[in-house]
Amino acid sequence: KLKFFTPMCVDVEVEVLEPENEFVAASNGDEVKKQSTKETSVIPLDVNTEKSFSEPKAKIVTSQVSSQSDDSDEETYSRLDRYGFLTGDNSNMARHASMSAVSLARNRQSLSTAHESEKSRRRRVRLENLRLEKWLFMSKNLKQEMTSRPKRFKRRIRKGIPDAYRLKAWSVICGASEDQSLNPSLFQKLLQQAKTTKDPDLIRVHDSIYRDVGRTFPRHVIFKHKNGVGQQSLANVLKAYSMLDTEVGYCQGMGFVVGLLLGYLREEDTFWILKTLMSKPPWNLSELYKPGMPGSQLLLYQFEHLLKHFVPDVASHLERENIVPSMYATQWFITVFAYNFPFDIVVRIWDIFLYEGWKIVFRVAITIIRDRRKEILSRDFEKILEYFRGIPPTLETDKVLQAAYKLKLKTSQLEDIASTFQAQ
C-alpha cells in the first residue's frame, strides 16, 4: 500500500506519533520503510493515509526551512495547505465562508479547496494514490513511455502528475534531465562565478534579485523567512541563470517561475528546467523577459485574436470599455498563472505546459473568460477589472481543465497569428 503526501522540497524533521501504513512513497519515487514511533525521521508534512484518510499528528522537532525558526513554528506548520502555503484556521468554516476573494488569492486557495469536505478529500487522495501507482510503474523507463505510447502518456499528463512524482517527471518530460546529464557541473560553476564577479552590471542584477526574493510567495513556508533557505535557493538559481544569459539577466516574473519549481525540486534541477524553458521551443520563455518583452507582446496579441474568435461579444465589450489584455492577463502569461492563481490549478497547468507548451495557457485563459461571459458583459470598466482580480479563487480545477481540453485550438492558428504580428 502507498501512503500519499505532497512534497515540500525542504526537509522538516518531525516525530511521527501515529504512523499507520507500512510504506510511504518518497518524493523521488522510491519506497521507504516507516520508522518506529519512537524514532525521529525526516518526512514531508501533510501526510494523507489511504487507510484512514486522516493526517497523522506530528510534533515539530527542528526545521531546516530557516535558521530564524521560533516558538511559533509548530503553529505555523499546523496551518499549511498541501502545497506549503499558510492558510487560515481550517477548522473555522464560518471564517472561511466570509473570506474575501483577495484573501483566498493571497492564501493561494480556491473556494473549493477552502471548503473541501471529508468525502471530497478521501476521493482526491484515493485517485492520487491510484495515479501514483501508475506513475511509479512507468518510472522504470519514463522516456520510453513518452515515445512508445504518446497518447496514453498525454492522457495521464492531463489527468495530473501525482504531487509525489513531479520531482522526477517535470525534469524528464521537458528534456531538462537529459541536458543536465551532459553538463552536470554547469550550475555550480555559474554559481561560483556569480559569487566572485566584479562586473558592475551583474552586481546590479544580483542586487535586484535580492530585493525581490522576499516578494516571491511570501506566504509559502519555504520562502517566508528573510534570508532563509528558500530565499537563498531562489536567489542562487536566478543568479546562476543571470550569469548564463546576460541579455535577459533577471526579470521579476522569473522569480515566480523559479519559486514554483523549487516547491518540488532541488536548486540544480530547478536551474536546468529554467534553462530549458528559457532557451528551447515550444516555450522560449527568454523572449518574455528580454528588454522590451517581445514574447509577452506576442502572447497578448495572440490571446486578443483568440478572444475575438472564441468569445466575440466579450471581446467587443472589453474593447468598448477600453480594456486591453495587458491590463488583466499579462501576469497570467509571464508567470504561467503562478503569480496569483490557486496552486491546485497552477501545478496541473504546469504539468501540461512542460509537456505540450503554450497551447494549454491559451486554452485556460480563453476558458476563464468564456465561462464568465455573462458576468463580464454586465459590468463596466472599473467593475470588470475588479471582477478579474476576484476570478482566481472561484476556479474549479477539473471543470476548467476539462473545458479547456475541449477548446478547438490548433497550433497552426497560433502560428498564423504570430506571422501576422511579426509582419507588422
PDB file of N, CA, C and O in Angstrom, residues 134-180:
ATOM      1  N   LYS A 134       0.458   4.089 -10.901  1.00  0.00           N
ATOM      2  CA  LYS A 134       0.675   4.008 -12.351  1.00  0.00           C
ATOM      3  C   LYS A 134       1.970   4.698 -12.749  1.00  0.00           C
ATOM      4  O   LYS A 134       2.728   4.189 -13.581  1.00  0.00           O
ATOM      5  N   TRP A 135       2.231   5.874 -12.155  1.00  0.00           N
ATOM      6  CA  TRP A 135       3.442   6.616 -12.497  1.00  0.00           C
ATOM      7  C   TRP A 135       4.689   5.909 -11.973  1.00  0.00           C
ATOM      8  O   TRP A 135       5.738   5.926 -12.627  1.00  0.00           O
ATOM      9  N   LEU A 136       4.585   5.289 -10.818  1.00  0.00           N
ATOM     10  CA  LEU A 136       5.732   4.530 -10.301  1.00  0.00           C
ATOM     11  C   LEU A 136       6.045   3.348 -11.216  1.00  0.00           C
ATOM     12  O   LEU A 136       7.212   3.010 -11.438  1.00  0.00           O
ATOM     13  N   PHE A 137       5.007   2.735 -11.762  1.00  0.00           N
ATOM     14  CA  PHE A 137       5.219   1.632 -12.705  1.00  0.00           C
ATOM     15  C   PHE A 137       5.875   2.149 -13.981  1.00  0.00           C
ATOM     16  O   PHE A 137       6.781   1.517 -14.533  1.00  0.00           O
ATOM     17  N   MET A 138       5.431   3.315 -14.460  1.00  0.00           N
ATOM     18  CA  MET A 138       6.014   3.895 -15.683  1.00  0.00           C
ATOM     19  C   MET A 138       7.437   4.378 -15.460  1.00  0.00           C
ATOM     20  O   MET A 138       8.198   4.541 -16.411  1.00  0.00           O
ATOM     21  N   SER A 139       7.798   4.640 -14.200  1.00  0.00           N
ATOM     22  CA  SER A 139       9.107   5.239 -13.916  1.00  0.00           C
ATOM     23  C   SER A 139      10.270   4.330 -14.279  1.00  0.00           C
ATOM     24  O   SER A 139      11.412   4.773 -14.330  1.00  0.00           O
ATOM     25  N   LYS A 140       9.986   3.061 -14.544  1.00  0.00           N
ATOM     26  CA  LYS A 140      11.059   2.150 -14.943  1.00  0.00           C
ATOM     27  C   LYS A 140      11.740   2.649 -16.216  1.00  0.00           C
ATOM     28  O   LYS A 140      12.947   2.458 -16.399  1.00  0.00           O
ATOM     29  N   ASN A 141      10.943   3.259 -17.089  1.00  0.00           N
ATOM     30  CA  ASN A 141      11.515   3.861 -18.302  1.00  0.00           C
ATOM     31  C   ASN A 141      10.556   4.934 -18.803  1.00  0.00           C
ATOM     32  O   ASN A 141       9.777   4.695 -19.739  1.00  0.00           O
ATOM     33  N   LEU A 142      10.627   6.092 -18.183  1.00  0.00           N
ATOM     34  CA  LEU A 142       9.674   7.153 -18.484  1.00  0.00           C
ATOM     35  C   LEU A 142       9.832   7.669 -19.909  1.00  0.00           C
ATOM     36  O   LEU A 142       8.845   7.962 -20.589  1.00  0.00           O
ATOM     37  N   LYS A 143      11.077   7.787 -20.382  1.00  0.00           N
ATOM     38  CA  LYS A 143      11.313   8.274 -21.739  1.00  0.00           C
ATOM     39  C   LYS A 143      10.695   7.336 -22.774  1.00  0.00           C
ATOM     40  O   LYS A 143      10.121   7.782 -23.765  1.00  0.00           O
ATOM     41  N   GLN A 144      10.802   6.048 -22.528  1.00  0.00           N
ATOM     42  CA  GLN A 144      10.221   5.080 -23.463  1.00  0.00           C
ATOM     43  C   GLN A 144       8.701   5.181 -23.465  1.00  0.00           C
ATOM     44  O   GLN A 144       8.066   5.061 -24.522  1.00  0.00           O
ATOM     45  N   GLU A 145       8.114   5.399 -22.288  1.00  0.00           N
ATOM     46  CA  GLU A 145       6.659   5.572 -22.206  1.00  0.00           C
ATOM     47  C   GLU A 145       6.209   6.774 -23.028  1.00  0.00           C
ATOM     48  O   GLU A 145       5.165   6.749 -23.679  1.00  0.00           O
ATOM     49  N   MET A 146       6.997   7.848 -22.990  1.00  0.00           N
ATOM     50  CA  MET A 146       6.654   9.059 -23.731  1.00  0.00           C
ATOM     51  C   MET A 146       6.641   8.814 -25.240  1.00  0.00           C
ATOM     52  O   MET A 146       5.785   9.348 -25.953  1.00  0.00           O
ATOM     53  N   THR A 147       7.562   8.012 -25.730  1.00  0.00           N
ATOM     54  CA  THR A 147       7.704   7.809 -27.174  1.00  0.00           C
ATOM     55  C   THR A 147       6.893   6.627 -27.697  1.00  0.00           C
ATOM     56  O   THR A 147       6.354   6.683 -28.795  1.00  0.00           O
ATOM     57  N   SER A 148       6.789   5.565 -26.903  1.00  0.00           N
ATOM     58  CA  SER A 148       6.114   4.359 -27.390  1.00  0.00           C
ATOM     59  C   SER A 148       4.603   4.425 -27.234  1.00  0.00           C
ATOM     60  O   SER A 148       3.865   3.821 -28.017  1.00  0.00           O
ATOM     61  N   ARG A 149       4.122   5.141 -26.245  1.00  0.00           N
ATOM     62  CA  ARG A 149       2.682   5.258 -26.014  1.00  0.00           C
ATOM     63  C   ARG A 149       2.309   6.721 -25.769  1.00  0.00           C
ATOM     64  O   ARG A 149       1.859   7.101 -24.683  1.00  0.00           O
ATOM     65  N   PRO A 150       2.498   7.566 -26.780  1.00  0.00           N
ATOM     66  CA  PRO A 150       2.315   9.012 -26.580  1.00  0.00           C
ATOM     67  C   PRO A 150       0.890   9.416 -26.212  1.00  0.00           C
ATOM     68  O   PRO A 150       0.694  10.330 -25.413  1.00  0.00           O
ATOM     69  N   LYS A 151      -0.114   8.753 -26.777  1.00  0.00           N
ATOM     70  CA  LYS A 151      -1.498   9.119 -26.476  1.00  0.00           C
ATOM     71  C   LYS A 151      -1.847   8.815 -25.020  1.00  0.00           C
ATOM     72  O   LYS A 151      -2.482   9.616 -24.333  1.00  0.00           O
ATOM     73  N   ARG A 152      -1.440   7.630 -24.567  1.00  0.00           N
ATOM     74  CA  ARG A 152      -1.701   7.276 -23.168  1.00  0.00           C
ATOM     75  C   ARG A 152      -0.928   8.187 -22.232  1.00  0.00           C
ATOM     76  O   ARG A 152      -1.449   8.620 -21.197  1.00  0.00           O
ATOM     77  N   PHE A 153       0.318   8.500 -22.590  1.00  0.00           N
ATOM     78  CA  PHE A 153       1.138   9.360 -21.742  1.00  0.00           C
ATOM     79  C   PHE A 153       0.533  10.760 -21.656  1.00  0.00           C
ATOM     80  O   PHE A 153       0.454  11.353 -20.574  1.00  0.00           O
ATOM     81  N   LYS A 154       0.079  11.289 -22.781  1.00  0.00           N
ATOM     82  CA  LYS A 154      -0.555  12.609 -22.801  1.00  0.00           C
ATOM     83  C   LYS A 154      -1.822  12.609 -21.948  1.00  0.00           C
ATOM     84  O   LYS A 154      -2.091  13.569 -21.217  1.00  0.00           O
ATOM     85  N   ARG A 155      -2.585  11.530 -22.040  1.00  0.00           N
ATOM     86  CA  ARG A 155      -3.813  11.425 -21.239  1.00  0.00           C
ATOM     87  C   ARG A 155      -3.500  11.441 -19.748  1.00  0.00           C
ATOM     88  O   ARG A 155      -4.198  12.093 -18.959  1.00  0.00           O
ATOM     89  N   ARG A 156      -2.459  10.754 -19.355  1.00  0.00           N
ATOM     90  CA  ARG A 156      -2.086  10.711 -17.933  1.00  0.00           C
ATOM     91  C   ARG A 156      -1.516  12.052 -17.456  1.00  0.00           C
ATOM     92  O   ARG A 156      -1.720  12.449 -16.320  1.00  0.00           O
ATOM     93  N   ILE A 157      -0.801  12.720 -18.337  1.00  0.00           N
ATOM     94  CA  ILE A 157      -0.311  14.061 -18.003  1.00  0.00           C
ATOM     95  C   ILE A 157      -1.500  14.976 -17.727  1.00  0.00           C
ATOM     96  O   ILE A 157      -1.520  15.734 -16.743  1.00  0.00           O
ATOM     97  N   ARG A 158      -2.501  14.910 -18.578  1.00  0.00           N
ATOM     98  CA  ARG A 158      -3.649  15.804 -18.443  1.00  0.00           C
ATOM     99  C   ARG A 158      -4.500  15.471 -17.218  1.00  0.00           C
ATOM    100  O   ARG A 158      -5.193  16.342 -16.692  1.00  0.00           O
ATOM    101  N   LYS A 159      -4.470  14.242 -16.768  1.00  0.00           N
ATOM    102  CA  LYS A 159      -5.175  13.891 -15.534  1.00  0.00           C
ATOM    103  C   LYS A 159      -4.435  14.400 -14.298  1.00  0.00           C
ATOM    104  O   LYS A 159      -5.018  14.477 -13.224  1.00  0.00           O
ATOM    105  N   GLY A 160      -3.183  14.750 -14.473  1.00  0.00           N
ATOM    106  CA  GLY A 160      -2.398  15.300 -13.372  1.00  0.00           C
ATOM    107  C   GLY A 160      -1.310  14.354 -12.915  1.00  0.00           C
ATOM    108  O   GLY A 160      -1.573  13.189 -12.601  1.00  0.00           O
ATOM    109  N   ILE A 161      -0.076  14.851 -12.894  1.00  0.00           N
ATOM    110  CA  ILE A 161       1.036  14.076 -12.342  1.00  0.00           C
ATOM    111  C   ILE A 161       0.901  14.095 -10.818  1.00  0.00           C
ATOM    112  O   ILE A 161       0.670  15.152 -10.233  1.00  0.00           O
ATOM    113  N   PRO A 162       1.026  12.963 -10.148  1.00  0.00           N
ATOM    114  CA  PRO A 162       0.937  12.968  -8.682  1.00  0.00           C
ATOM    115  C   PRO A 162       1.972  13.896  -8.064  1.00  0.00           C
ATOM    116  O   PRO A 162       3.112  13.973  -8.542  1.00  0.00           O
ATOM    117  N   ASP A 163       1.575  14.597  -7.018  1.00  0.00           N
ATOM    118  CA  ASP A 163       2.490  15.533  -6.355  1.00  0.00           C
ATOM    119  C   ASP A 163       3.813  14.884  -6.004  1.00  0.00           C
ATOM    120  O   ASP A 163       4.878  15.470  -6.163  1.00  0.00           O
ATOM    121  N   ALA A 164       3.754  13.667  -5.492  1.00  0.00           N
ATOM    122  CA  ALA A 164       4.962  12.993  -5.027  1.00  0.00           C
ATOM    123  C   ALA A 164       5.886  12.587  -6.159  1.00  0.00           C
ATOM    124  O   ALA A 164       7.031  12.205  -5.910  1.00  0.00           O
ATOM    125  N   TYR A 165       5.418  12.683  -7.416  1.00  0.00           N
ATOM    126  CA  TYR A 165       6.239  12.255  -8.541  1.00  0.00           C
ATOM    127  C   TYR A 165       6.684  13.412  -9.430  1.00  0.00           C
ATOM    128  O   TYR A 165       7.466  13.214 -10.358  1.00  0.00           O
ATOM    129  N   ARG A 166       6.200  14.618  -9.161  1.00  0.00           N
ATOM    130  CA  ARG A 166       6.602  15.750 -10.005  1.00  0.00           C
ATOM    131  C   ARG A 166       8.109  15.997  -9.921  1.00  0.00           C
ATOM    132  O   ARG A 166       8.705  16.505 -10.871  1.00  0.00           O
ATOM    133  N   LEU A 167       8.724  15.656  -8.802  1.00  0.00           N
ATOM    134  CA  LEU A 167      10.165  15.810  -8.633  1.00  0.00           C
ATOM    135  C   LEU A 167      10.926  15.202  -9.801  1.00  0.00           C
ATOM    136  O   LEU A 167      11.866  15.789 -10.331  1.00  0.00           O
ATOM    137  N   LYS A 168      10.519  14.017 -10.218  1.00  0.00           N
ATOM    138  CA  LYS A 168      11.208  13.332 -11.319  1.00  0.00           C
ATOM    139  C   LYS A 168      10.575  13.658 -12.667  1.00  0.00           C
ATOM    140  O   LYS A 168      11.282  13.916 -13.651  1.00  0.00           O
ATOM    141  N   ALA A 169       9.244  13.669 -12.713  1.00  0.00           N
ATOM    142  CA  ALA A 169       8.558  13.780 -14.005  1.00  0.00           C
ATOM    143  C   ALA A 169       8.822  15.102 -14.701  1.00  0.00           C
ATOM    144  O   ALA A 169       9.044  15.132 -15.922  1.00  0.00           O
ATOM    145  N   TRP A 170       8.789  16.207 -13.977  1.00  0.00           N
ATOM    146  CA  TRP A 170       8.940  17.506 -14.619  1.00  0.00           C
ATOM    147  C   TRP A 170      10.260  17.630 -15.365  1.00  0.00           C
ATOM    148  O   TRP A 170      10.310  18.163 -16.466  1.00  0.00           O
ATOM    149  N   SER A 171      11.348  17.138 -14.768  1.00  0.00           N
ATOM    150  CA  SER A 171      12.658  17.233 -15.417  1.00  0.00           C
ATOM    151  C   SER A 171      12.727  16.382 -16.672  1.00  0.00           C
ATOM    152  O   SER A 171      13.379  16.755 -17.653  1.00  0.00           O
ATOM    153  N   VAL A 172      12.042  15.246 -16.641  1.00  0.00           N
ATOM    154  CA  VAL A 172      12.108  14.322 -17.781  1.00  0.00           C
ATOM    155  C   VAL A 172      11.241  14.792 -18.935  1.00  0.00           C
ATOM    156  O   VAL A 172      11.682  14.810 -20.090  1.00  0.00           O
ATOM    157  N   ILE A 173       9.998  15.200 -18.664  1.00  0.00           N
ATOM    158  CA  ILE A 173       9.063  15.491 -19.758  1.00  0.00           C
ATOM    159  C   ILE A 173       9.440  16.730 -20.563  1.00  0.00           C
ATOM    160  O   ILE A 173       9.051  16.855 -21.723  1.00  0.00           O
ATOM    161  N   CYS A 174      10.211  17.634 -19.956  1.00  0.00           N
ATOM    162  CA  CYS A 174      10.647  18.814 -20.723  1.00  0.00           C
ATOM    163  C   CYS A 174      12.060  18.649 -21.289  1.00  0.00           C
ATOM    164  O   CYS A 174      12.551  19.530 -21.989  1.00  0.00           O
ATOM    165  N   GLY A 175      12.707  17.546 -20.961  1.00  0.00           N
ATOM    166  CA  GLY A 175      14.033  17.273 -21.505  1.00  0.00           C
ATOM    167  C   GLY A 175      15.190  17.849 -20.706  1.00  0.00           C
ATOM    168  O   GLY A 175      16.353  17.711 -21.102  1.00  0.00           O
ATOM    169  N   ALA A 176      14.909  18.460 -19.561  1.00  0.00           N
ATOM    170  CA  ALA A 176      15.971  19.093 -18.776  1.00  0.00           C
ATOM    171  C   ALA A 176      16.935  18.076 -18.181  1.00  0.00           C
ATOM    172  O   ALA A 176      18.144  18.324 -18.096  1.00  0.00           O
ATOM    173  N   SER A 177      16.427  16.921 -17.783  1.00  0.00           N
ATOM    174  CA  SER A 177      17.292  15.914 -17.150  1.00  0.00           C
ATOM    175  C   SER A 177      18.356  15.405 -18.111  1.00  0.00           C
ATOM    176  O   SER A 177      19.490  15.134 -17.720  1.00  0.00           O
ATOM    177  N   GLU A 178      18.000  15.297 -19.380  1.00  0.00           N
ATOM    178  CA  GLU A 178      18.961  14.837 -20.389  1.00  0.00           C
ATOM    179  C   GLU A 178      20.060  15.877 -20.590  1.00  0.00           C
ATOM    180  O   GLU A 178      21.254  15.527 -20.652  1.00  0.00           O
ATOM    181  N   ASP A 179      19.700  17.155 -20.687  1.00  0.00           N
ATOM    182  CA  ASP A 179      20.700  18.221 -20.818  1.00  0.00           C
ATOM    183  C   ASP A 179      21.593  18.286 -19.583  1.00  0.00           C
ATOM    184  O   ASP A 179      22.805  18.513 -19.687  1.00  0.00           O
ATOM    185  N   GLN A 180      21.002  18.103 -18.418  1.00  0.00           N
ATOM    186  CA  GLN A 180      21.757  18.166 -17.168  1.00  0.00           C
ATOM    187  C   GLN A 180      22.817  17.069 -17.104  1.00  0.00           C
ATOM    188  O   GLN A 180      23.932  17.303 -16.627  1.00  0.00           O
TER     189      GLN A 180
END
